[in-house]
Amino acid sequence: MRSWLVVCLATALPGCAQLAGIDKTSAADPSDRLTIQRTAVGATVVTTPLDLTALSSTYLVPDATGPGGFARVPGDIETAGTWVADVPGGEPQMLFTLPDVPAPFLRLFDLGRDVTASYTVLEHQNPVAPPMNATISANVALPAPLAGGEVIEFAVVGAWVQRTFTPAELPVAPATQLTATFPYATVASVASSGMLTAISPDDIVMVLEYIAGVLTAASDTPGVAQEATTTVTGTLVAVPADQKIAVPVDPTAIAARLSAGRPAVGVPTINWAMTAAPGGAGGTAAGPTLASGTLTAVDTMIASNYGNPFATTRSWPSTFQVSARATRTYTPPSQGLPVTLDATLYEVTEPIGGLSATLPAPLPIVISIANTTILTDGLDLVVDPMVPVAIALTLDQPTATLYQIQLLELVPNVGATALVFAERLSATSRTPTFSVPPELFQPGHIYTLRAIALQGGYPNLADGDVATHSLPGAAGAFDSGVFTVVAP
């Protein structure tokens, strides 16, 4: 999908539900609080307290006599968006659920006694399903006859959908009027939920023209309440490429860093993009792409011209991203289906005061789980159900700002042609060590553990505030060896 690049700084990989934040209360207050605000990124950004009524929180304190090695204190809803509990002893961890889709999974914070978090999603407020069998009728004027090589996209910011017009739908020169009707069900959703939602009056509906990955013309109009047939009209206006990207890059050094992880991965693919991002100020880079490209191993410079018509009309800042991804494939004998595992370095910044493609975040290169170093795929991992599971990350560079792990169970996809990830836990800590409830590791189940190091992106961390996200930021992530849990 050329017209979107969807990346969320705080979770880095995968997906776009952001979650982080610390806000210390008075030392005289003995209560432990977890406050969650919901941030909806559409054409504008709207923040409200998250409804906690269908969710849960539990505070974990190390206790050898407790289940799984923890004493567990349930949190109560204090005010809108806030759980509270009185937990004796040292600083507890916070285990809780959020309205994640398609299936909720557990979240774990090891960040202190009082935490404020931001749960950020790509969607407009109050999304609803589109009308049954809805269609879109596009009738837009192009700035000039098509000469060949143009790609024209339909996109909606807010509903977060995109579709490329087929060659048969495009006008033939010398015509300059694009007239096409298509089922709304043929658009692709990049919303956080993955669900197809209706266009709303709060959205921005766009038609975008690209040549060689660069935005050359665009129209953007306010959304409407979608009906069975919704007509999109407008005139594409040429986008002057009046700004320039010139960023040194070293693909060899990037590949060398990724190759240090174990298990070993292949040769990386390095992509870059400049987007116009409604949530860019908060570290969310999703939005219409202004220019993009893929590097070869011999490239030493990211160079392109681009324009951002939305900076003035919509106040969407330009954001520049570079990502390097290397993969490996493994087939567990018990499943007979392959799974693709990742190593990734990522950086996002605003084009203010110069750009960077240094990918500065540390990369986790060795992952230890339950006192076992996971250097290869196919290991059996013994997990004692009576004690917490210790997890430690070894990095290729000095310390990061924050650390995350994601426990991913490998399950067959719908067609039973490959294994895919089902997230069971996402944990965040100030240190590269974690202590996780053992019941999350089920005997006989197959997992990988994605380790993530976040660098920057939290300007008020020294004051205990990680709910505030900003650019620049970077992340490094690595999937551990695939392992099967066995009982002691």
GROMACS .gro file of C-alpha atoms in nm:
model
  488
    1MET     CA    1   0.000   0.000   0.000
    2ARG     CA    2   0.189   0.299  -0.131
    3SER     CA    3  -0.013   0.576   0.030
    4TRP     CA    4   0.030   0.470   0.393
    5LEU     CA    5   0.318   0.398   0.620
    6VAL     CA    6   0.187   0.285   0.955
    7VAL     CA    7   0.431   0.294   1.245
    8CYS     CA    8   0.377   0.369   1.612
    9LEU     CA    9   0.682   0.481   1.803
   10ALA     CA   10   0.590   0.365   2.150
   11THR     CA   11   0.522   0.003   2.064
   12ALA     CA   12   0.753   0.010   1.768
   13LEU     CA   13   0.654  -0.334   1.638
   14PRO     CA   14   0.399  -0.468   1.552
   15GLY     CA   15   0.081  -0.278   1.513
   16CYS     CA   16  -0.022   0.063   1.648
   17ALA     CA   17  -0.167   0.045   2.002
   18GLN     CA   18   0.071   0.264   2.198
   19LEU     CA   19   0.120   0.212   2.565
   20ALA     CA   20   0.365   0.378   2.802
   21GLY     CA   21   0.378   0.631   3.076
   22ILE     CA   22   0.481   0.712   3.428
   23ASP     CA   23   0.349   0.989   3.645
   24LYS     CA   24   0.462   0.982   4.009
   25THR     CA   25   0.213   1.103   4.266
   26SER     CA   26   0.297   1.244   4.607
   27ALA     CA   27   0.520   1.023   4.823
   28ALA     CA   28   0.269   1.075   5.106
   29ASP     CA   29   0.001   0.890   4.906
   30PRO     CA   30   0.044   0.513   4.968
   31SER     CA   31  -0.189   0.407   4.685
   32ASP     CA   32  -0.076   0.253   4.358
   33ARG     CA   33  -0.248   0.398   4.053
   34LEU     CA   34  -0.267   0.305   3.687
   35THR     CA   35  -0.431   0.569   3.469
   36ILE     CA   36  -0.507   0.495   3.103
   37GLN     CA   37  -0.597   0.762   2.853
   38ARG     CA   38  -0.732   0.668   2.510
   39THR     CA   39  -0.582   0.862   2.221
   40ALA     CA   40  -0.767   0.826   1.890
   41VAL     CA   41  -0.560   0.933   1.589
   42GLY     CA   42  -0.778   1.031   1.297
   43ALA     CA   43  -0.769   1.348   1.093
   44THR     CA   44  -0.722   1.507   1.435
   45VAL     CA   45  -0.603   1.359   1.764
   46VAL     CA   46  -0.860   1.317   2.044
   47THR     CA   47  -0.764   1.208   2.399
   48THR     CA   48  -1.019   1.089   2.656
   49PRO     CA   49  -1.011   0.866   2.967
   50LEU     CA   50  -1.030   0.499   2.870
   51ASP     CA   51  -1.345   0.314   2.979
   52LEU     CA   52  -1.218   0.049   3.224
   53THR     CA   53  -1.548  -0.118   3.311
   54ALA     CA   54  -1.486  -0.433   3.103
   55LEU     CA   55  -1.113  -0.447   3.182
   56SER     CA   56  -0.906  -0.564   3.478
   57SER     CA   57  -0.587  -0.484   3.665
   58THR     CA   58  -0.382  -0.683   3.914
   59TYR     CA   59  -0.078  -0.565   4.110
   60LEU     CA   60   0.201  -0.822   4.144
   61VAL     CA   61   0.441  -0.834   4.440
   62PRO     CA   62   0.714  -1.102   4.466
   63ASP     CA   63   0.599  -1.365   4.718
   64ALA     CA   64   0.736  -1.720   4.716
   65THR     CA   65   0.416  -1.846   4.881
   66GLY     CA   66   0.183  -1.687   4.624
   67PRO     CA   67   0.062  -1.846   4.298
   68GLY     CA   68   0.345  -1.839   4.047
   69GLY     CA   69   0.567  -1.660   4.297
   70PHE     CA   70   0.354  -1.345   4.330
   71ALA     CA   71   0.107  -1.197   4.575
   72ARG     CA   72  -0.175  -1.054   4.364
   73VAL     CA   73  -0.382  -0.750   4.460
   74PRO     CA   74  -0.676  -0.656   4.235
   75GLY     CA   75  -0.713  -0.293   4.130
   76ASP     CA   76  -1.039  -0.100   4.174
   77ILE     CA   77  -1.170   0.174   3.948
   78GLU     CA   78  -1.112   0.502   4.132
   79THR     CA   79  -1.214   0.755   3.866
   80ALA     CA   80  -1.265   0.750   3.490
   81GLY     CA   81  -0.960   0.586   3.339
   82THR     CA   82  -0.786   0.514   3.671
   83TRP     CA   83  -0.732   0.194   3.870
   84VAL     CA   84  -0.613   0.213   4.230
   85ALA     CA   85  -0.494  -0.034   4.493
   86ASP     CA   86  -0.312  -0.023   4.827
   87VAL     CA   87  -0.018  -0.259   4.786
   88PRO     CA   88   0.219  -0.319   5.077
   89GLY     CA   89   0.591  -0.361   5.035
   90GLY     CA   90   0.808  -0.251   4.744
   91GLU     CA   91   0.712  -0.130   4.400
   92PRO     CA   92   0.465  -0.375   4.239
   93GLN     CA   93   0.429  -0.469   3.876
   94MET     CA   94   0.096  -0.392   3.711
   95LEU     CA   95  -0.077  -0.665   3.509
   96PHE     CA   96  -0.383  -0.549   3.317
   97THR     CA   97  -0.598  -0.580   3.005
   98LEU     CA   98  -0.696  -0.331   2.738
   99PRO     CA   99  -0.954  -0.347   2.456
  100ASP     CA  100  -0.704  -0.498   2.210
  101VAL     CA  101  -0.836  -0.658   1.893
  102PRO     CA  102  -0.887  -0.911   1.752
  103ALA     CA  103  -0.824  -1.066   2.095
  104PRO     CA  104  -0.722  -0.905   2.427
  105PHE     CA  105  -0.387  -0.999   2.576
  106LEU     CA  106  -0.218  -0.916   2.903
  107ARG     CA  107  -0.005  -0.606   2.955
  108LEU     CA  108   0.262  -0.578   3.223
  109PHE     CA  109   0.425  -0.259   3.355
  110ASP     CA  110   0.737  -0.268   3.571
  111LEU     CA  111   0.761   0.110   3.591
  112GLY     CA  112   0.691   0.215   3.948
  113ARG     CA  113   0.404   0.251   4.191
  114ASP     CA  114   0.202   0.513   4.001
  115VAL     CA  115   0.172   0.498   3.625
  116THR     CA  116  -0.010   0.699   3.360
  117ALA     CA  117  -0.036   0.535   3.018
  118SER     CA  118  -0.157   0.632   2.674
  119TYR     CA  119  -0.343   0.372   2.468
  120THR     CA  120  -0.321   0.511   2.116
  121VAL     CA  121  -0.523   0.373   1.826
  122LEU     CA  122  -0.560   0.459   1.458
  123GLU     CA  123  -0.930   0.539   1.429
  124HIS     CA  124  -1.171   0.828   1.453
  125GLN     CA  125  -1.396   0.864   1.756
  126ASN     CA  126  -1.682   0.614   1.786
  127PRO     CA  127  -1.616   0.401   1.476
  128VAL     CA  128  -1.907   0.201   1.332
  129ALA     CA  129  -1.941  -0.061   1.060
  130PRO     CA  130  -2.011   0.065   0.705
  131PRO     CA  131  -2.352   0.014   0.542
  132MET     CA  132  -2.411  -0.329   0.394
  133ASN     CA  133  -2.280  -0.355   0.036
  134ALA     CA  134  -2.167   0.008   0.042
  135THR     CA  135  -2.005   0.151  -0.269
  136ILE     CA  136  -1.783   0.449  -0.342
  137SER     CA  137  -1.839   0.654  -0.658
  138ALA     CA  138  -1.532   0.861  -0.742
  139ASN     CA  139  -1.553   1.151  -0.985
  140VAL     CA  140  -1.235   1.355  -0.968
  141ALA     CA  141  -1.042   1.568  -1.212
  142LEU     CA  142  -0.672   1.503  -1.270
  143PRO     CA  143  -0.426   1.789  -1.326
  144ALA     CA  144  -0.310   1.644  -1.659
  145PRO     CA  145  -0.366   1.339  -1.883
  146LEU     CA  146  -0.194   1.025  -1.757
  147ALA     CA  147   0.133   0.956  -1.936
  148GLY     CA  148   0.192   0.609  -1.794
  149GLY     CA  149   0.352   0.499  -1.468
  150GLU     CA  150   0.114   0.692  -1.244
  151VAL     CA  151  -0.045   0.517  -0.947
  152ILE     CA  152  -0.367   0.668  -0.813
  153GLU     CA  153  -0.501   0.588  -0.467
  154PHE     CA  154  -0.826   0.638  -0.278
  155ALA     CA  155  -0.762   0.689   0.094
  156VAL     CA  156  -0.945   0.805   0.406
  157VAL     CA  157  -0.767   0.938   0.715
  158GLY     CA  158  -0.983   0.861   1.018
  159ALA     CA  159  -1.143   0.544   0.885
  160TRP     CA  160  -0.785   0.455   0.783
  161VAL     CA  161  -0.863   0.276   0.456
  162GLN     CA  162  -0.685   0.270   0.121
  163ARG     CA  163  -0.739   0.134  -0.228
  164THR     CA  164  -0.542   0.155  -0.553
  165PHE     CA  165  -0.747   0.226  -0.864
  166THR     CA  166  -0.707  -0.051  -1.120
  167PRO     CA  167  -0.570   0.027  -1.468
  168ALA     CA  168  -0.918  -0.032  -1.611
  169GLU     CA  169  -1.060   0.238  -1.380
  170LEU     CA  170  -0.810   0.506  -1.486
  171PRO     CA  171  -0.890   0.752  -1.767
  172VAL     CA  172  -0.716   0.710  -2.100
  173ALA     CA  173  -0.533   1.016  -2.237
  174PRO     CA  174  -0.632   1.278  -2.336
  175ALA     CA  175  -0.915   1.238  -2.079
  176THR     CA  176  -0.849   1.389  -1.736
  177GLN     CA  177  -1.160   1.284  -1.545
  178LEU     CA  178  -1.136   0.976  -1.323
  179THR     CA  179  -1.479   0.818  -1.291
  180ALA     CA  180  -1.507   0.485  -1.112
  181THR     CA  181  -1.744   0.304  -0.876
  182PHE     CA  182  -1.619   0.024  -0.654
  183PRO     CA  183  -1.742  -0.178  -0.352
  184TYR     CA  184  -1.625  -0.031  -0.022
  185ALA     CA  185  -1.540  -0.386   0.083
  186THR     CA  186  -1.247  -0.378  -0.163
  187VAL     CA  187  -1.058  -0.115   0.038
  188ALA     CA  188  -0.786  -0.226   0.279
  189SER     CA  189  -0.805  -0.124   0.643
  190VAL     CA  190  -0.493  -0.011   0.829
  191ALA     CA  191  -0.690   0.089   1.140
  192SER     CA  192  -0.564  -0.046   1.472
  193SER     CA  193  -0.862  -0.279   1.495
  194GLY     CA  194  -0.804  -0.416   1.146
  195MET     CA  195  -1.180  -0.382   1.098
  196LEU     CA  196  -1.343  -0.198   0.810
  197THR     CA  197  -1.521   0.109   0.950
  198ALA     CA  198  -1.751   0.364   0.795
  199ILE     CA  199  -1.636   0.705   0.673
  200SER     CA  200  -1.743   0.980   0.914
  201PRO     CA  201  -1.775   1.360   0.888
  202ASP     CA  202  -1.459   1.387   1.102
  203ASP     CA  203  -1.249   1.212   0.836
  204ILE     CA  204  -1.053   1.342   0.539
  205VAL     CA  205  -1.117   1.171   0.205
  206MET     CA  206  -0.828   1.183  -0.041
  207VAL     CA  207  -0.733   1.086  -0.392
  208LEU     CA  208  -0.354   1.071  -0.434
  209GLU     CA  209  -0.137   1.044  -0.744
  210TYR     CA  210   0.216   0.898  -0.732
  211ILE     CA  211   0.499   0.868  -0.980
  212ALA     CA  212   0.799   0.658  -0.876
  213GLY     CA  213   0.693   0.670  -0.511
  214VAL     CA  214   0.659   1.050  -0.495
  215LEU     CA  215   0.326   1.227  -0.437
  216THR     CA  216   0.263   1.442  -0.746
  217ALA     CA  217  -0.102   1.546  -0.705
  218ALA     CA  218  -0.370   1.525  -0.437
  219SER     CA  219  -0.725   1.616  -0.346
  220ASP     CA  220  -0.857   1.617   0.010
  221THR     CA  221  -1.212   1.687   0.119
  222PRO     CA  222  -1.400   1.654   0.449
  223GLY     CA  223  -1.568   1.321   0.507
  224VAL     CA  224  -1.942   1.262   0.523
  225ALA     CA  225  -2.170   1.019   0.703
  226GLN     CA  226  -2.129   0.720   0.475
  227GLU     CA  227  -2.438   0.589   0.301
  228ALA     CA  228  -2.507   0.291   0.076
  229THR     CA  229  -2.351   0.492  -0.208
  230THR     CA  230  -2.105   0.769  -0.125
  231THR     CA  231  -1.982   1.003  -0.396
  232VAL     CA  232  -1.630   1.143  -0.385
  233THR     CA  233  -1.570   1.452  -0.598
  234GLY     CA  234  -1.285   1.695  -0.629
  235THR     CA  235  -0.990   1.812  -0.832
  236LEU     CA  236  -0.639   1.681  -0.787
  237VAL     CA  237  -0.396   1.968  -0.747
  238ALA     CA  238  -0.033   1.928  -0.846
  239VAL     CA  239   0.200   1.894  -0.547
  240PRO     CA  240   0.525   2.087  -0.598
  241ALA     CA  241   0.829   1.888  -0.486
  242ASP     CA  242   0.975   2.191  -0.314
  243GLN     CA  243   1.153   2.010  -0.030
  244LYS     CA  244   1.451   1.778  -0.041
  245ILE     CA  245   1.570   1.468   0.143
  246ALA     CA  246   1.946   1.411   0.151
  247VAL     CA  247   2.043   1.164   0.423
  248PRO     CA  248   2.365   0.959   0.438
  249VAL     CA  249   2.309   0.590   0.505
  250ASP     CA  250   2.532   0.286   0.552
  251PRO     CA  251   2.349  -0.036   0.452
  252THR     CA  252   2.660  -0.245   0.523
  253ALA     CA  253   2.679  -0.129   0.884
  254ILE     CA  254   2.305  -0.181   0.929
  255ALA     CA  255   2.329  -0.537   0.792
  256ALA     CA  256   2.624  -0.608   1.022
  257ARG     CA  257   2.424  -0.503   1.328
  258LEU     CA  258   2.126  -0.719   1.236
  259SER     CA  259   2.352  -1.017   1.161
  260ALA     CA  260   2.482  -1.013   1.521
  261GLY     CA  261   2.152  -1.142   1.661
  262ARG     CA  262   2.087  -1.508   1.734
  263PRO     CA  263   1.932  -1.704   1.575
  264ALA     CA  264   2.088  -1.559   1.259
  265VAL     CA  265   1.873  -1.373   1.007
  266GLY     CA  266   1.915  -1.303   0.636
  267VAL     CA  267   2.006  -0.993   0.436
  268PRO     CA  268   1.794  -0.694   0.540
  269THR     CA  269   1.556  -0.489   0.330
  270ILE     CA  270   1.591  -0.117   0.404
  271ASN     CA  271   1.296   0.113   0.332
  272TRP     CA  272   1.243   0.482   0.391
  273ALA     CA  273   0.943   0.713   0.365
  274MET     CA  274   0.831   1.067   0.430
  275THR     CA  275   0.470   1.087   0.546
  276ALA     CA  276   0.222   1.357   0.645
  277ALA     CA  277   0.120   1.231   0.989
  278PRO     CA  278  -0.179   1.363   1.188
  279GLY     CA  279  -0.031   1.204   1.502
  280GLY     CA  280   0.331   1.282   1.422
  281ALA     CA  281   0.380   1.507   1.722
  282GLY     CA  282   0.291   1.210   1.943
  283GLY     CA  283   0.519   0.963   1.769
  284THR     CA  284   0.262   0.803   1.536
  285ALA     CA  285   0.389   0.821   1.177
  286ALA     CA  286   0.080   0.686   0.997
  287GLY     CA  287  -0.045   0.903   0.715
  288PRO     CA  288  -0.033   0.964   0.341
  289THR     CA  289   0.313   0.898   0.201
  290LEU     CA  290   0.486   1.195   0.040
  291ALA     CA  291   0.787   1.004  -0.093
  292SER     CA  292   0.929   0.656  -0.035
  293GLY     CA  293   1.190   0.414  -0.157
  294THR     CA  294   1.395   0.101  -0.100
  295LEU     CA  295   1.774   0.101  -0.066
  296THR     CA  296   2.022  -0.136  -0.227
  297ALA     CA  297   2.335  -0.264  -0.057
  298VAL     CA  298   2.551  -0.012  -0.244
  299ASP     CA  299   2.341   0.298  -0.172
  300THR     CA  300   2.509   0.560   0.046
  301MET     CA  301   2.245   0.834   0.034
  302ILE     CA  302   1.868   0.863   0.067
  303ALA     CA  303   1.790   1.138  -0.182
  304SER     CA  304   1.454   1.263  -0.309
  305ASN     CA  305   1.239   1.570  -0.351
  306TYR     CA  306   0.889   1.584  -0.202
  307GLY     CA  307   0.609   1.820  -0.106
  308ASN     CA  308   0.362   1.819   0.184
  309PRO     CA  309   0.036   1.992   0.089
  310PHE     CA  310  -0.124   1.876   0.415
  311ALA     CA  311   0.114   2.069   0.641
  312THR     CA  312  -0.075   2.390   0.564
  313THR     CA  313  -0.427   2.264   0.492
  314ARG     CA  314  -0.448   2.003   0.771
  315SER     CA  315  -0.155   2.081   1.007
  316TRP     CA  316  -0.013   1.732   0.946
  317PRO     CA  317   0.363   1.750   0.997
  318SER     CA  318   0.611   1.567   0.778
  319THR     CA  319   0.773   1.265   0.942
  320PHE     CA  320   1.073   1.077   0.808
  321GLN     CA  321   1.118   0.706   0.876
  322VAL     CA  322   1.385   0.450   0.800
  323SER     CA  323   1.336   0.080   0.872
  324ALA     CA  324   1.564  -0.217   0.818
  325ARG     CA  325   1.410  -0.564   0.839
  326ALA     CA  326   1.580  -0.900   0.814
  327THR     CA  327   1.398  -1.231   0.849
  328ARG     CA  328   1.447  -1.601   0.898
  329THR     CA  329   1.204  -1.889   0.845
  330TYR     CA  330   1.155  -2.191   1.071
  331THR     CA  331   0.918  -2.487   1.054
  332PRO     CA  332   0.846  -2.655   1.390
  333PRO     CA  333   0.837  -3.033   1.330
  334SER     CA  334   0.527  -3.071   1.545
  335GLN     CA  335   0.334  -2.826   1.327
  336GLY     CA  336   0.479  -2.881   0.979
  337LEU     CA  337   0.402  -2.515   0.898
  338PRO     CA  338   0.657  -2.235   0.850
  339VAL     CA  339   0.680  -1.912   1.046
  340THR     CA  340   0.866  -1.596   0.951
  341LEU     CA  341   1.059  -1.424   1.232
  342ASP     CA  342   1.201  -1.073   1.232
  343ALA     CA  343   1.491  -0.853   1.328
  344THR     CA  344   1.421  -0.483   1.282
  345LEU     CA  345   1.583  -0.143   1.332
  346TYR     CA  346   1.363   0.164   1.297
  347GLU     CA  347   1.396   0.540   1.331
  348VAL     CA  348   1.145   0.824   1.294
  349THR     CA  349   1.202   1.198   1.310
  350GLU     CA  350   1.070   1.530   1.188
  351PRO     CA  351   1.262   1.703   0.907
  352ILE     CA  352   1.368   1.984   1.137
  353GLY     CA  353   1.737   2.061   1.180
  354GLY     CA  354   1.849   1.773   0.961
  355LEU     CA  355   1.749   1.410   0.916
  356SER     CA  356   1.909   1.091   1.035
  357ALA     CA  357   1.934   0.732   0.917
  358THR     CA  358   2.173   0.613   1.189
  359LEU     CA  359   1.913   0.381   1.350
  360PRO     CA  360   2.050   0.460   1.698
  361ALA     CA  361   1.837   0.225   1.912
  362PRO     CA  362   2.013  -0.076   2.066
  363LEU     CA  363   1.929  -0.412   1.913
  364PRO     CA  364   1.856  -0.708   2.142
  365ILE     CA  365   2.087  -0.979   2.008
  366VAL     CA  366   2.063  -1.250   2.275
  367ILE     CA  367   1.750  -1.339   2.474
  368SER     CA  368   1.750  -1.549   2.789
  369ILE     CA  369   1.428  -1.704   2.921
  370ALA     CA  370   1.399  -1.905   3.245
  371ASN     CA  371   1.780  -1.913   3.274
  372THR     CA  372   1.810  -2.060   2.923
  373THR     CA  373   1.984  -1.867   2.646
  374ILE     CA  374   1.775  -1.903   2.329
  375LEU     CA  375   2.033  -1.911   2.048
  376THR     CA  376   1.860  -2.152   1.809
  377ASP     CA  377   1.511  -2.246   1.696
  378GLY     CA  378   1.345  -2.565   1.815
  379LEU     CA  379   1.442  -2.571   2.183
  380ASP     CA  380   1.237  -2.723   2.464
  381LEU     CA  381   1.208  -2.468   2.745
  382VAL     CA  382   1.144  -2.593   3.098
  383VAL     CA  383   0.915  -2.355   3.290
  384ASP     CA  384   0.848  -2.407   3.660
  385PRO     CA  385   0.484  -2.309   3.728
  386MET     CA  386   0.571  -2.218   4.087
  387VAL     CA  387   0.821  -1.937   4.023
  388PRO     CA  388   0.830  -1.623   3.805
  389VAL     CA  389   0.992  -1.658   3.463
  390ALA     CA  390   1.308  -1.446   3.445
  391ILE     CA  391   1.382  -1.284   3.108
  392ALA     CA  392   1.703  -1.095   3.026
  393LEU     CA  393   1.808  -0.910   2.711
  394THR     CA  394   2.162  -0.863   2.585
  395LEU     CA  395   2.202  -0.554   2.364
  396ASP     CA  396   2.454  -0.464   2.095
  397GLN     CA  397   2.484  -0.105   2.224
  398PRO     CA  398   2.457   0.072   2.560
  399THR     CA  399   2.134   0.123   2.744
  400ALA     CA  400   1.803   0.219   2.587
  401THR     CA  401   1.528   0.448   2.716
  402LEU     CA  402   1.273   0.170   2.771
  403TYR     CA  403   1.253  -0.202   2.707
  404GLN     CA  404   0.965  -0.421   2.596
  405ILE     CA  405   0.897  -0.789   2.541
  406GLN     CA  406   0.610  -0.952   2.355
  407LEU     CA  407   0.530  -1.318   2.419
  408LEU     CA  408   0.397  -1.450   2.086
  409GLU     CA  409   0.237  -1.791   2.056
  410LEU     CA  410   0.269  -1.955   1.713
  411VAL     CA  411  -0.066  -2.072   1.578
  412PRO     CA  412  -0.187  -2.180   1.230
  413ASN     CA  413  -0.335  -1.910   1.007
  414VAL     CA  414  -0.691  -1.937   0.877
  415GLY     CA  415  -0.588  -2.141   0.576
  416ALA     CA  416  -0.348  -2.360   0.777
  417THR     CA  417  -0.067  -2.269   0.534
  418ALA     CA  418   0.168  -2.100   0.783
  419LEU     CA  419   0.210  -2.013   1.149
  420VAL     CA  420   0.125  -1.661   1.268
  421PHE     CA  421   0.164  -1.474   1.596
  422ALA     CA  422  -0.100  -1.462   1.870
  423GLU     CA  423   0.016  -1.211   2.131
  424ARG     CA  424  -0.015  -1.333   2.490
  425LEU     CA  425   0.177  -1.064   2.678
  426SER     CA  426   0.332  -0.721   2.623
  427ALA     CA  427   0.560  -0.604   2.905
  428THR     CA  428   0.742  -0.272   2.952
  429SER     CA  429   1.031  -0.200   3.188
  430ARG     CA  430   1.300   0.056   3.261
  431THR     CA  431   1.561  -0.223   3.260
  432PRO     CA  432   1.639  -0.509   3.016
  433THR     CA  433   1.520  -0.766   3.270
  434PHE     CA  434   1.167  -0.892   3.334
  435SER     CA  435   0.989  -1.116   3.585
  436VAL     CA  436   0.679  -1.270   3.428
  437PRO     CA  437   0.398  -1.484   3.574
  438PRO     CA  438   0.471  -1.847   3.473
  439GLU     CA  439   0.112  -1.935   3.382
  440LEU     CA  440   0.156  -1.737   3.058
  441PHE     CA  441   0.390  -2.011   2.934
  442GLN     CA  442   0.163  -2.309   2.869
  443PRO     CA  443   0.321  -2.658   2.843
  444GLY     CA  444   0.302  -2.802   2.493
  445HIS     CA  445   0.257  -2.460   2.330
  446ILE     CA  446   0.508  -2.306   2.087
  447TYR     CA  447   0.631  -1.948   2.129
  448THR     CA  448   0.882  -1.685   2.029
  449LEU     CA  449   0.967  -1.382   2.240
  450ARG     CA  450   1.007  -1.047   2.064
  451ALA     CA  451   1.251  -0.820   2.249
  452ILE     CA  452   1.237  -0.444   2.186
  453ALA     CA  453   1.462  -0.157   2.291
  454LEU     CA  454   1.321   0.196   2.259
  455GLN     CA  455   1.554   0.494   2.226
  456GLY     CA  456   1.427   0.849   2.275
  457GLY     CA  457   1.069   0.953   2.218
  458TYR     CA  458   1.001   1.034   2.585
  459PRO     CA  459   1.108   1.395   2.647
  460ASN     CA  460   0.982   1.412   3.006
  461LEU     CA  461   1.118   1.080   3.127
  462ALA     CA  462   1.343   1.251   3.382
  463ASP     CA  463   1.026   1.390   3.542
  464GLY     CA  464   0.858   1.051   3.545
  465ASP     CA  465   0.634   1.126   3.245
  466VAL     CA  466   0.628   0.871   2.964
  467ALA     CA  467   0.270   0.938   2.859
  468THR     CA  468   0.413   1.221   2.650
  469HIS     CA  469   0.552   1.092   2.320
  470SER     CA  470   0.752   1.299   2.075
  471LEU     CA  471   0.998   1.274   1.791
  472PRO     CA  472   1.270   1.172   1.729
  473GLY     CA  473   1.256   0.813   1.840
  474ALA     CA  474   1.401   0.478   1.744
  475ALA     CA  475   1.356   0.109   1.815
  476GLY     CA  476   1.539  -0.219   1.773
  477ALA     CA  477   1.354  -0.551   1.786
  478PHE     CA  478   1.454  -0.916   1.757
  479ASP     CA  479   1.253  -1.239   1.768
  480SER     CA  480   1.401  -1.510   1.988
  481GLY     CA  481   1.444  -1.869   1.883
  482VAL     CA  482   1.122  -2.064   1.861
  483PHE     CA  483   1.068  -2.278   2.172
  484THR     CA  484   0.820  -2.528   2.309
  485VAL     CA  485   0.732  -2.504   2.680
  486VAL     CA  486   0.766  -2.824   2.881
  487ALA     CA  487   0.682  -2.886   3.247
  488PRO     CA  488   0.969  -2.962   3.488
   0.00000   0.00000   0.00000
